[in-house]
Amino acid sequence: MNLLEKVNIWADILGFGFWIVVIAVFWIGDFAVRIITKRFSKKVLGKEDVKAWSIFKYKGPVEHH
Amino acid sequence: MAELEYAPIPRRFFHFAHLICIVGLTISGLYIRFPFYQGGMTFMKWAHYVLMYVVGVNLILRIIYCFFTVDKSAYKDLAIGLKDIKNTPAVLMYYGYIKDDYPHIAKYASMQKMTYDLFWVLLFIQGFTGFSLMWREQLLSWCAGPFGGVAIAAAWMRVFHYIGMWIFVIFTTIHAHLSIQEGYPIMKHWIFWVTPPWLKGEWEEMLKKGEAHH
């Protein structure tokens, strides 16, 4: 197999590979994370939208005595 | 006075024509590489050629519109400056779920600008590599030596064209996702020409702050 054929095959593998990863990360993963964080921020924090890290840092409701 | 609009009608039209062409070029291009049904090669090659000319004319008209019409300052919205580079970590943290927001210093975020700039640069590269498959002697004679001849240079151009297609497809996939997730009303404005009532006010505010050009 010469260099041209190798590059062609690797373009197939990396092209489809990255595309599938991008679809999985963005169209499926990011979409799911956005739905979860949006619902959490609205229901629990009472905010319009926050990112996952803010939710991760959330320590629970503040107790008032 | 310049047209006071977030995305003037010609810009939306160019974007829509470009969108149709890119979808058609990707499907026909993938078919030429992997014929996924029988008997479609002639049609797909013709479709690829026709759409190639349409996307090329669209690009030329878009450039003319960008520099010589009422919209001639809008190209500045795509210019990447030091403040954009400095803002990039904040944008990355926002998309990495770490920060709840990032400083909005321009009409487009820094990575958005980089992607849009990549698109038009890539279009020229795709144009050259694509046309060089048709007019090998005329376009490749000057650089054929290191490749080992015009025929081999053309074979490499085909591979470069294919790699360029994947870069286009991958970035367009991200662009489509973020346009729906991050700016659904703006996406509707661009694709379906539905203008949200608040857009004019927001656009005027952006212009006032110097975050955008028209």
PDB file of C-alpha atoms in Angstrom:
ATOM      1  CA  MET A   1       0.000   0.000   0.000  1.00  0.00           C
ATOM      2  CA  ASN A   2       1.520   3.350  -0.999  1.00  0.00           C
ATOM      3  CA  LEU A   3       1.343   6.619   0.955  1.00  0.00           C
ATOM      4  CA  LEU A   4      -1.605   7.943  -1.064  1.00  0.00           C
ATOM      5  CA  GLU A   5      -3.696   4.851  -0.330  1.00  0.00           C
ATOM      6  CA  LYS A   6      -2.716   4.954   3.360  1.00  0.00           C
ATOM      7  CA  VAL A   7      -3.744   8.620   3.683  1.00  0.00           C
ATOM      8  CA  ASN A   8      -7.013   7.825   1.926  1.00  0.00           C
ATOM      9  CA  ILE A   9      -7.826   4.978   4.309  1.00  0.00           C
ATOM     10  CA  TRP A  10      -6.870   7.054   7.357  1.00  0.00           C
ATOM     11  CA  ALA A  11      -9.059   9.891   6.080  1.00  0.00           C
ATOM     12  CA  ASP A  12     -11.955   7.396   5.990  1.00  0.00           C
ATOM     13  CA  ILE A  13     -11.249   6.129   9.506  1.00  0.00           C
ATOM     14  CA  LEU A  14     -10.589   9.520  11.134  1.00  0.00           C
ATOM     15  CA  GLY A  15     -13.326  11.314   9.188  1.00  0.00           C
ATOM     16  CA  PHE A  16     -16.078   8.885  10.136  1.00  0.00           C
ATOM     17  CA  GLY A  17     -14.545   8.367  13.590  1.00  0.00           C
ATOM     18  CA  PHE A  18     -14.469  12.063  14.533  1.00  0.00           C
ATOM     19  CA  TRP A  19     -17.905  12.615  13.001  1.00  0.00           C
ATOM     20  CA  ILE A  20     -19.402   9.848  15.129  1.00  0.00           C
ATOM     21  CA  VAL A  21     -17.631  11.219  18.229  1.00  0.00           C
ATOM     22  CA  VAL A  22     -18.904  14.746  17.483  1.00  0.00           C
ATOM     23  CA  ILE A  23     -22.464  13.467  17.026  1.00  0.00           C
ATOM     24  CA  ALA A  24     -22.192  11.447  20.254  1.00  0.00           C
ATOM     25  CA  VAL A  25     -20.634  14.309  22.239  1.00  0.00           C
ATOM     26  CA  PHE A  26     -22.718  17.202  20.919  1.00  0.00           C
ATOM     27  CA  TRP A  27     -25.993  15.957  19.497  1.00  0.00           C
ATOM     28  CA  ILE A  28     -26.512  13.284  22.151  1.00  0.00           C
ATOM     29  CA  GLY A  29     -24.225  14.005  25.152  1.00  0.00           C
ATOM     30  CA  ASP A  30     -24.408  17.798  25.235  1.00  0.00           C
ATOM     31  CA  PHE A  31     -28.127  17.737  24.506  1.00  0.00           C
ATOM     32  CA  ALA A  32     -28.736  15.352  27.438  1.00  0.00           C
ATOM     33  CA  VAL A  33     -26.556  17.407  29.820  1.00  0.00           C
ATOM     34  CA  ARG A  34     -28.367  20.595  28.828  1.00  0.00           C
ATOM     35  CA  ILE A  35     -31.781  19.065  29.508  1.00  0.00           C
ATOM     36  CA  ILE A  36     -30.689  17.762  32.932  1.00  0.00           C
ATOM     37  CA  THR A  37     -28.917  20.957  34.045  1.00  0.00           C
ATOM     38  CA  LYS A  38     -31.707  23.193  32.753  1.00  0.00           C
ATOM     39  CA  ARG A  39     -34.363  21.221  34.653  1.00  0.00           C
ATOM     40  CA  PHE A  40     -32.225  21.151  37.802  1.00  0.00           C
ATOM     41  CA  SER A  41     -31.423  24.851  37.679  1.00  0.00           C
ATOM     42  CA  LYS A  42     -35.063  25.764  37.155  1.00  0.00           C
ATOM     43  CA  LYS A  43     -36.599  23.405  39.725  1.00  0.00           C
ATOM     44  CA  VAL A  44     -33.956  23.399  42.455  1.00  0.00           C
ATOM     45  CA  LEU A  45     -31.965  26.592  42.061  1.00  0.00           C
ATOM     46  CA  GLY A  46     -34.777  28.703  40.624  1.00  0.00           C
ATOM     47  CA  LYS A  47     -32.445  30.036  37.941  1.00  0.00           C
ATOM     48  CA  GLU A  48     -32.942  30.106  34.200  1.00  0.00           C
ATOM     49  CA  ASP A  49     -29.903  28.010  33.265  1.00  0.00           C
ATOM     50  CA  VAL A  50     -26.615  27.061  34.889  1.00  0.00           C
ATOM     51  CA  LYS A  51     -23.776  24.811  33.889  1.00  0.00           C
ATOM     52  CA  ALA A  52     -23.026  21.333  35.229  1.00  0.00           C
ATOM     53  CA  TRP A  53     -20.115  22.548  37.402  1.00  0.00           C
ATOM     54  CA  SER A  54     -22.393  24.921  39.341  1.00  0.00           C
ATOM     55  CA  ILE A  55     -24.753  22.022  39.965  1.00  0.00           C
ATOM     56  CA  PHE A  56     -21.845  19.823  41.036  1.00  0.00           C
ATOM     57  CA  LYS A  57     -20.816  22.471  43.600  1.00  0.00           C
ATOM     58  CA  TYR A  58     -24.402  22.756  44.925  1.00  0.00           C
ATOM     59  CA  LYS A  59     -24.444  21.704  48.598  1.00  0.00           C
ATOM     60  CA  GLY A  60     -28.189  21.444  49.020  1.00  0.00           C
ATOM     61  CA  PRO A  61     -30.778  23.885  50.347  1.00  0.00           C
ATOM     62  CA  VAL A  62     -29.657  26.333  53.021  1.00  0.00           C
ATOM     63  CA  GLU A  63     -31.344  25.549  56.323  1.00  0.00           C
ATOM     64  CA  HIS A  64     -33.002  28.486  58.095  1.00  0.00           C
ATOM     65  CA  HIS A  65     -33.320  28.246  61.861  1.00  0.00           C
TER      66      HIS A  65
ATOM     67  CA  MET B   1     -27.937  55.013   6.651  1.00  0.00           C
ATOM     68  CA  ALA B   2     -27.020  51.365   6.697  1.00  0.00           C
ATOM     69  CA  GLU B   3     -29.677  48.736   7.050  1.00  0.00           C
ATOM     70  CA  LEU B   4     -30.418  48.240  10.708  1.00  0.00           C
ATOM     71  CA  GLU B   5     -30.893  44.511  10.896  1.00  0.00           C
ATOM     72  CA  TYR B   6     -29.268  41.640  12.747  1.00  0.00           C
ATOM     73  CA  ALA B   7     -29.111  39.540   9.592  1.00  0.00           C
ATOM     74  CA  PRO B   8     -30.255  41.367   6.439  1.00  0.00           C
ATOM     75  CA  ILE B   9     -32.296  39.411   3.866  1.00  0.00           C
ATOM     76  CA  PRO B  10     -29.413  38.931   1.350  1.00  0.00           C
ATOM     77  CA  ARG B  11     -27.218  37.467   4.096  1.00  0.00           C
ATOM     78  CA  ARG B  12     -29.962  35.064   5.119  1.00  0.00           C
ATOM     79  CA  PHE B  13     -30.476  34.115   1.469  1.00  0.00           C
ATOM     80  CA  PHE B  14     -26.738  33.442   0.931  1.00  0.00           C
ATOM     81  CA  HIS B  15     -26.676  31.360   4.121  1.00  0.00           C
ATOM     82  CA  PHE B  16     -29.715  29.336   3.020  1.00  0.00           C
ATOM     83  CA  ALA B  17     -28.276  28.717  -0.481  1.00  0.00           C
ATOM     84  CA  HIS B  18     -24.977  27.719   1.114  1.00  0.00           C
ATOM     85  CA  LEU B  19     -26.743  25.333   3.501  1.00  0.00           C
ATOM     86  CA  ILE B  20     -28.600  23.578   0.649  1.00  0.00           C
ATOM     87  CA  CYS B  21     -25.371  23.324  -1.389  1.00  0.00           C
ATOM     88  CA  ILE B  22     -23.298  21.928   1.491  1.00  0.00           C
ATOM     89  CA  VAL B  23     -25.903  19.258   2.290  1.00  0.00           C
ATOM     90  CA  GLY B  24     -26.138  18.305  -1.408  1.00  0.00           C
ATOM     91  CA  LEU B  25     -22.371  18.372  -1.934  1.00  0.00           C
ATOM     92  CA  THR B  26     -21.780  16.210   1.139  1.00  0.00           C
ATOM     93  CA  ILE B  27     -24.349  13.579   0.124  1.00  0.00           C
ATOM     94  CA  SER B  28     -23.178  13.468  -3.518  1.00  0.00           C
ATOM     95  CA  GLY B  29     -19.489  13.576  -2.469  1.00  0.00           C
ATOM     96  CA  LEU B  30     -19.944  10.701  -0.026  1.00  0.00           C
ATOM     97  CA  TYR B  31     -21.772   8.749  -2.733  1.00  0.00           C
ATOM     98  CA  ILE B  32     -18.871   9.276  -5.167  1.00  0.00           C
ATOM     99  CA  ARG B  33     -16.499   7.909  -2.469  1.00  0.00           C
ATOM    100  CA  PHE B  34     -18.851   5.155  -1.207  1.00  0.00           C
ATOM    101  CA  PRO B  35     -21.592   4.378  -3.779  1.00  0.00           C
ATOM    102  CA  PHE B  36     -24.233   3.334  -1.231  1.00  0.00           C
ATOM    103  CA  TYR B  37     -26.824   2.326  -3.857  1.00  0.00           C
ATOM    104  CA  GLN B  38     -26.481   1.150  -7.438  1.00  0.00           C
ATOM    105  CA  GLY B  39     -26.967   3.226 -10.580  1.00  0.00           C
ATOM    106  CA  GLY B  40     -26.692   6.685  -9.060  1.00  0.00           C
ATOM    107  CA  MET B  41     -23.157   7.659 -10.031  1.00  0.00           C
ATOM    108  CA  THR B  42     -24.027   9.754 -13.116  1.00  0.00           C
ATOM    109  CA  PHE B  43     -26.737  11.690 -11.270  1.00  0.00           C
ATOM    110  CA  MET B  44     -24.558  12.216  -8.183  1.00  0.00           C
ATOM    111  CA  LYS B  45     -21.599  13.443 -10.221  1.00  0.00           C
ATOM    112  CA  TRP B  46     -23.833  15.893 -12.073  1.00  0.00           C
ATOM    113  CA  ALA B  47     -25.422  17.036  -8.829  1.00  0.00           C
ATOM    114  CA  HIS B  48     -21.925  17.558  -7.369  1.00  0.00           C
ATOM    115  CA  TYR B  49     -20.832  19.619 -10.406  1.00  0.00           C
ATOM    116  CA  VAL B  50     -23.984  21.772 -10.457  1.00  0.00           C
ATOM    117  CA  LEU B  51     -23.912  22.428  -6.702  1.00  0.00           C
ATOM    118  CA  MET B  52     -20.193  23.166  -6.904  1.00  0.00           C
ATOM    119  CA  TYR B  53     -20.905  26.017  -9.319  1.00  0.00           C
ATOM    120  CA  VAL B  54     -23.838  27.256  -7.249  1.00  0.00           C
ATOM    121  CA  VAL B  55     -21.796  27.313  -4.022  1.00  0.00           C
ATOM    122  CA  GLY B  56     -18.941  29.043  -5.890  1.00  0.00           C
ATOM    123  CA  VAL B  57     -21.186  31.761  -7.333  1.00  0.00           C
ATOM    124  CA  ASN B  58     -22.837  32.116  -3.925  1.00  0.00           C
ATOM    125  CA  LEU B  59     -19.417  32.643  -2.312  1.00  0.00           C
ATOM    126  CA  ILE B  60     -18.408  35.275  -4.885  1.00  0.00           C
ATOM    127  CA  LEU B  61     -21.709  37.154  -4.475  1.00  0.00           C
ATOM    128  CA  ARG B  62     -21.371  36.921  -0.702  1.00  0.00           C
ATOM    129  CA  ILE B  63     -17.880  38.451  -0.871  1.00  0.00           C
ATOM    130  CA  ILE B  64     -19.129  41.242  -3.146  1.00  0.00           C
ATOM    131  CA  TYR B  65     -22.012  41.852  -0.758  1.00  0.00           C
ATOM    132  CA  CYS B  66     -19.604  41.787   2.167  1.00  0.00           C
ATOM    133  CA  PHE B  67     -17.221  44.425   0.833  1.00  0.00           C
ATOM    134  CA  PHE B  68     -19.114  46.600  -1.636  1.00  0.00           C
ATOM    135  CA  THR B  69     -22.681  47.029  -0.426  1.00  0.00           C
ATOM    136  CA  VAL B  70     -24.664  48.484   2.453  1.00  0.00           C
ATOM    137  CA  ASP B  71     -23.412  45.564   4.569  1.00  0.00           C
ATOM    138  CA  LYS B  72     -19.757  46.415   3.953  1.00  0.00           C
ATOM    139  CA  SER B  73     -18.713  46.829   7.589  1.00  0.00           C
ATOM    140  CA  ALA B  74     -20.083  43.459   8.659  1.00  0.00           C
ATOM    141  CA  TYR B  75     -16.868  41.631   7.775  1.00  0.00           C
ATOM    142  CA  LYS B  76     -15.402  43.219  10.918  1.00  0.00           C
ATOM    143  CA  ASP B  77     -17.667  40.938  12.931  1.00  0.00           C
ATOM    144  CA  LEU B  78     -15.486  38.027  11.781  1.00  0.00           C
ATOM    145  CA  ALA B  79     -12.145  39.694  12.547  1.00  0.00           C
ATOM    146  CA  ILE B  80     -10.280  37.971  15.382  1.00  0.00           C
ATOM    147  CA  GLY B  81      -8.447  40.384  17.682  1.00  0.00           C
ATOM    148  CA  LEU B  82      -6.464  40.144  20.886  1.00  0.00           C
ATOM    149  CA  LYS B  83      -9.594  40.624  23.007  1.00  0.00           C
ATOM    150  CA  ASP B  84     -11.166  37.593  21.290  1.00  0.00           C
ATOM    151  CA  ILE B  85      -8.109  35.451  21.994  1.00  0.00           C
ATOM    152  CA  LYS B  86      -8.113  36.605  25.637  1.00  0.00           C
ATOM    153  CA  ASN B  87     -11.812  35.739  25.883  1.00  0.00           C
ATOM    154  CA  THR B  88     -11.377  32.227  24.439  1.00  0.00           C
ATOM    155  CA  PRO B  89     -10.599  30.451  27.772  1.00  0.00           C
ATOM    156  CA  ALA B  90     -13.849  31.872  29.217  1.00  0.00           C
ATOM    157  CA  VAL B  91     -15.779  30.684  26.150  1.00  0.00           C
ATOM    158  CA  LEU B  92     -14.180  27.230  26.447  1.00  0.00           C
ATOM    159  CA  MET B  93     -15.102  27.065  30.147  1.00  0.00           C
ATOM    160  CA  TYR B  94     -18.669  27.979  29.268  1.00  0.00           C
ATOM    161  CA  TYR B  95     -18.928  25.208  26.669  1.00  0.00           C
ATOM    162  CA  GLY B  96     -17.102  22.862  29.048  1.00  0.00           C
ATOM    163  CA  TYR B  97     -19.954  23.209  31.604  1.00  0.00           C
ATOM    164  CA  ILE B  98     -17.689  25.007  34.096  1.00  0.00           C
ATOM    165  CA  LYS B  99     -18.855  28.651  33.875  1.00  0.00           C
ATOM    166  CA  ASP B 100     -22.480  29.734  33.747  1.00  0.00           C
ATOM    167  CA  ASP B 101     -21.692  32.534  31.288  1.00  0.00           C
ATOM    168  CA  TYR B 102     -18.856  34.265  29.455  1.00  0.00           C
ATOM    169  CA  PRO B 103     -18.209  37.952  28.661  1.00  0.00           C
ATOM    170  CA  HIS B 104     -20.053  38.904  25.467  1.00  0.00           C
ATOM    171  CA  ILE B 105     -17.595  41.256  23.823  1.00  0.00           C
ATOM    172  CA  ALA B 106     -18.680  40.909  20.194  1.00  0.00           C
ATOM    173  CA  LYS B 107     -21.543  39.774  18.000  1.00  0.00           C
ATOM    174  CA  TYR B 108     -19.914  36.356  17.661  1.00  0.00           C
ATOM    175  CA  ALA B 109     -17.937  34.454  20.315  1.00  0.00           C
ATOM    176  CA  SER B 110     -14.247  33.917  19.564  1.00  0.00           C
ATOM    177  CA  MET B 111     -14.595  30.238  18.624  1.00  0.00           C
ATOM    178  CA  GLN B 112     -17.621  31.083  16.506  1.00  0.00           C
ATOM    179  CA  LYS B 113     -15.486  33.593  14.586  1.00  0.00           C
ATOM    180  CA  MET B 114     -12.707  31.033  14.125  1.00  0.00           C
ATOM    181  CA  THR B 115     -15.211  28.492  12.765  1.00  0.00           C
ATOM    182  CA  TYR B 116     -16.819  30.966  10.336  1.00  0.00           C
ATOM    183  CA  ASP B 117     -13.394  32.066   9.112  1.00  0.00           C
ATOM    184  CA  LEU B 118     -12.390  28.425   8.714  1.00  0.00           C
ATOM    185  CA  PHE B 119     -15.515  27.873   6.577  1.00  0.00           C
ATOM    186  CA  TRP B 120     -14.698  30.498   3.966  1.00  0.00           C
ATOM    187  CA  VAL B 121     -10.977  29.619   3.843  1.00  0.00           C
ATOM    188  CA  LEU B 122     -11.915  25.963   3.460  1.00  0.00           C
ATOM    189  CA  LEU B 123     -14.367  26.834   0.665  1.00  0.00           C
ATOM    190  CA  PHE B 124     -11.501  28.291  -1.376  1.00  0.00           C
ATOM    191  CA  ILE B 125      -9.365  25.194  -0.693  1.00  0.00           C
ATOM    192  CA  GLN B 126     -12.254  22.895  -1.647  1.00  0.00           C
ATOM    193  CA  GLY B 127     -12.804  24.992  -4.783  1.00  0.00           C
ATOM    194  CA  PHE B 128      -9.171  24.702  -5.847  1.00  0.00           C
ATOM    195  CA  THR B 129      -8.819  20.990  -5.074  1.00  0.00           C
ATOM    196  CA  GLY B 130     -12.186  20.256  -6.706  1.00  0.00           C
ATOM    197  CA  PHE B 131     -11.523  22.232  -9.889  1.00  0.00           C
ATOM    198  CA  SER B 132      -8.036  20.762 -10.135  1.00  0.00           C
ATOM    199  CA  LEU B 133      -9.642  17.345 -10.659  1.00  0.00           C
ATOM    200  CA  MET B 134     -11.394  18.727 -13.748  1.00  0.00           C
ATOM    201  CA  TRP B 135      -8.653  20.961 -15.161  1.00  0.00           C
ATOM    202  CA  ARG B 136      -5.556  19.033 -14.128  1.00  0.00           C
ATOM    203  CA  GLU B 137      -3.064  20.425 -16.625  1.00  0.00           C
ATOM    204  CA  GLN B 138      -4.165  24.032 -16.226  1.00  0.00           C
ATOM    205  CA  LEU B 139      -4.259  24.060 -12.433  1.00  0.00           C
ATOM    206  CA  LEU B 140      -1.647  21.521 -11.361  1.00  0.00           C
ATOM    207  CA  SER B 141       1.216  21.823 -13.869  1.00  0.00           C
ATOM    208  CA  TRP B 142       2.974  24.445 -11.725  1.00  0.00           C
ATOM    209  CA  CYS B 143       3.072  22.218  -8.638  1.00  0.00           C
ATOM    210  CA  ALA B 144       3.084  18.719 -10.141  1.00  0.00           C
ATOM    211  CA  GLY B 145       6.884  18.205  -9.864  1.00  0.00           C
ATOM    212  CA  PRO B 146       7.159  17.277  -6.168  1.00  0.00           C
ATOM    213  CA  PHE B 147       4.136  14.959  -6.497  1.00  0.00           C
ATOM    214  CA  GLY B 148       5.699  13.048  -9.402  1.00  0.00           C
ATOM    215  CA  GLY B 149       3.461  14.237 -12.224  1.00  0.00           C
ATOM    216  CA  VAL B 150       0.065  15.794 -12.903  1.00  0.00           C
ATOM    217  CA  ALA B 151      -1.885  12.538 -12.510  1.00  0.00           C
ATOM    218  CA  ILE B 152      -0.446  11.832  -9.043  1.00  0.00           C
ATOM    219  CA  ALA B 153      -0.893  15.481  -8.033  1.00  0.00           C
ATOM    220  CA  ALA B 154      -4.571  15.164  -9.021  1.00  0.00           C
ATOM    221  CA  ALA B 155      -4.875  11.975  -6.944  1.00  0.00           C
ATOM    222  CA  TRP B 156      -3.503  13.883  -3.939  1.00  0.00           C
ATOM    223  CA  MET B 157      -5.902  16.772  -4.600  1.00  0.00           C
ATOM    224  CA  ARG B 158      -8.771  14.286  -4.481  1.00  0.00           C
ATOM    225  CA  VAL B 159      -7.573  13.104  -1.047  1.00  0.00           C
ATOM    226  CA  PHE B 160      -7.131  16.714   0.174  1.00  0.00           C
ATOM    227  CA  HIS B 161     -10.636  17.475  -1.110  1.00  0.00           C
ATOM    228  CA  TYR B 162     -11.945  14.474   0.832  1.00  0.00           C
ATOM    229  CA  ILE B 163     -10.166  15.552   4.049  1.00  0.00           C
ATOM    230  CA  GLY B 164     -11.540  19.077   3.533  1.00  0.00           C
ATOM    231  CA  MET B 165     -15.025  17.615   3.246  1.00  0.00           C
ATOM    232  CA  TRP B 166     -14.667  15.888   6.621  1.00  0.00           C
ATOM    233  CA  ILE B 167     -13.483  19.101   8.286  1.00  0.00           C
ATOM    234  CA  PHE B 168     -16.529  20.855   6.787  1.00  0.00           C
ATOM    235  CA  VAL B 169     -18.918  18.096   7.871  1.00  0.00           C
ATOM    236  CA  ILE B 170     -17.558  17.911  11.427  1.00  0.00           C
ATOM    237  CA  PHE B 171     -17.613  21.671  12.026  1.00  0.00           C
ATOM    238  CA  THR B 172     -21.036  22.017  10.376  1.00  0.00           C
ATOM    239  CA  THR B 173     -22.367  19.286  12.691  1.00  0.00           C
ATOM    240  CA  ILE B 174     -21.137  21.291  15.708  1.00  0.00           C
ATOM    241  CA  HIS B 175     -22.409  24.565  14.191  1.00  0.00           C
ATOM    242  CA  ALA B 176     -25.884  23.076  13.618  1.00  0.00           C
ATOM    243  CA  HIS B 177     -26.062  21.695  17.154  1.00  0.00           C
ATOM    244  CA  LEU B 178     -24.952  24.916  18.842  1.00  0.00           C
ATOM    245  CA  SER B 179     -27.193  27.077  16.664  1.00  0.00           C
ATOM    246  CA  ILE B 180     -30.181  25.083  17.927  1.00  0.00           C
ATOM    247  CA  GLN B 181     -29.010  24.795  21.548  1.00  0.00           C
ATOM    248  CA  GLU B 182     -27.463  28.217  22.082  1.00  0.00           C
ATOM    249  CA  GLY B 183     -29.465  30.461  19.813  1.00  0.00           C
ATOM    250  CA  TYR B 184     -32.696  28.778  18.761  1.00  0.00           C
ATOM    251  CA  PRO B 185     -34.579  32.057  18.039  1.00  0.00           C
ATOM    252  CA  ILE B 186     -31.582  33.356  16.043  1.00  0.00           C
ATOM    253  CA  MET B 187     -31.407  30.044  14.158  1.00  0.00           C
ATOM    254  CA  LYS B 188     -35.119  30.403  13.283  1.00  0.00           C
ATOM    255  CA  HIS B 189     -34.370  33.931  12.088  1.00  0.00           C
ATOM    256  CA  TRP B 190     -31.558  32.674   9.804  1.00  0.00           C
ATOM    257  CA  ILE B 191     -33.219  29.539   8.448  1.00  0.00           C
ATOM    258  CA  PHE B 192     -36.975  30.213   8.590  1.00  0.00           C
ATOM    259  CA  TRP B 193     -36.850  34.026   8.527  1.00  0.00           C
ATOM    260  CA  VAL B 194     -38.852  34.276  11.747  1.00  0.00           C
ATOM    261  CA  THR B 195     -37.794  37.440  13.578  1.00  0.00           C
ATOM    262  CA  PRO B 196     -38.210  37.399  17.377  1.00  0.00           C
ATOM    263  CA  PRO B 197     -39.707  40.688  18.658  1.00  0.00           C
ATOM    264  CA  TRP B 198     -36.727  41.419  20.955  1.00  0.00           C
ATOM    265  CA  LEU B 199     -34.096  41.029  18.239  1.00  0.00           C
ATOM    266  CA  LYS B 200     -34.216  44.604  16.930  1.00  0.00           C
ATOM    267  CA  GLY B 201     -33.719  46.052  20.417  1.00  0.00           C
ATOM    268  CA  GLU B 202     -30.855  43.676  21.169  1.00  0.00           C
ATOM    269  CA  TRP B 203     -29.232  44.476  17.828  1.00  0.00           C
ATOM    270  CA  GLU B 204     -29.463  48.223  18.458  1.00  0.00           C
ATOM    271  CA  GLU B 205     -27.933  47.681  21.892  1.00  0.00           C
ATOM    272  CA  MET B 206     -25.034  45.703  20.334  1.00  0.00           C
ATOM    273  CA  LEU B 207     -24.394  48.483  17.831  1.00  0.00           C
ATOM    274  CA  LYS B 208     -24.505  51.113  20.567  1.00  0.00           C
ATOM    275  CA  LYS B 209     -21.895  49.209  22.590  1.00  0.00           C
ATOM    276  CA  GLY B 210     -19.741  48.749  19.495  1.00  0.00           C
ATOM    277  CA  GLU B 211     -19.993  44.952  19.715  1.00  0.00           C
ATOM    278  CA  ALA B 212     -21.199  44.622  16.133  1.00  0.00           C
ATOM    279  CA  HIS B 213     -20.997  46.383  12.786  1.00  0.00           C
ATOM    280  CA  HIS B 214     -23.519  47.096  10.067  1.00  0.00           C
TER     281      HIS B 214
END
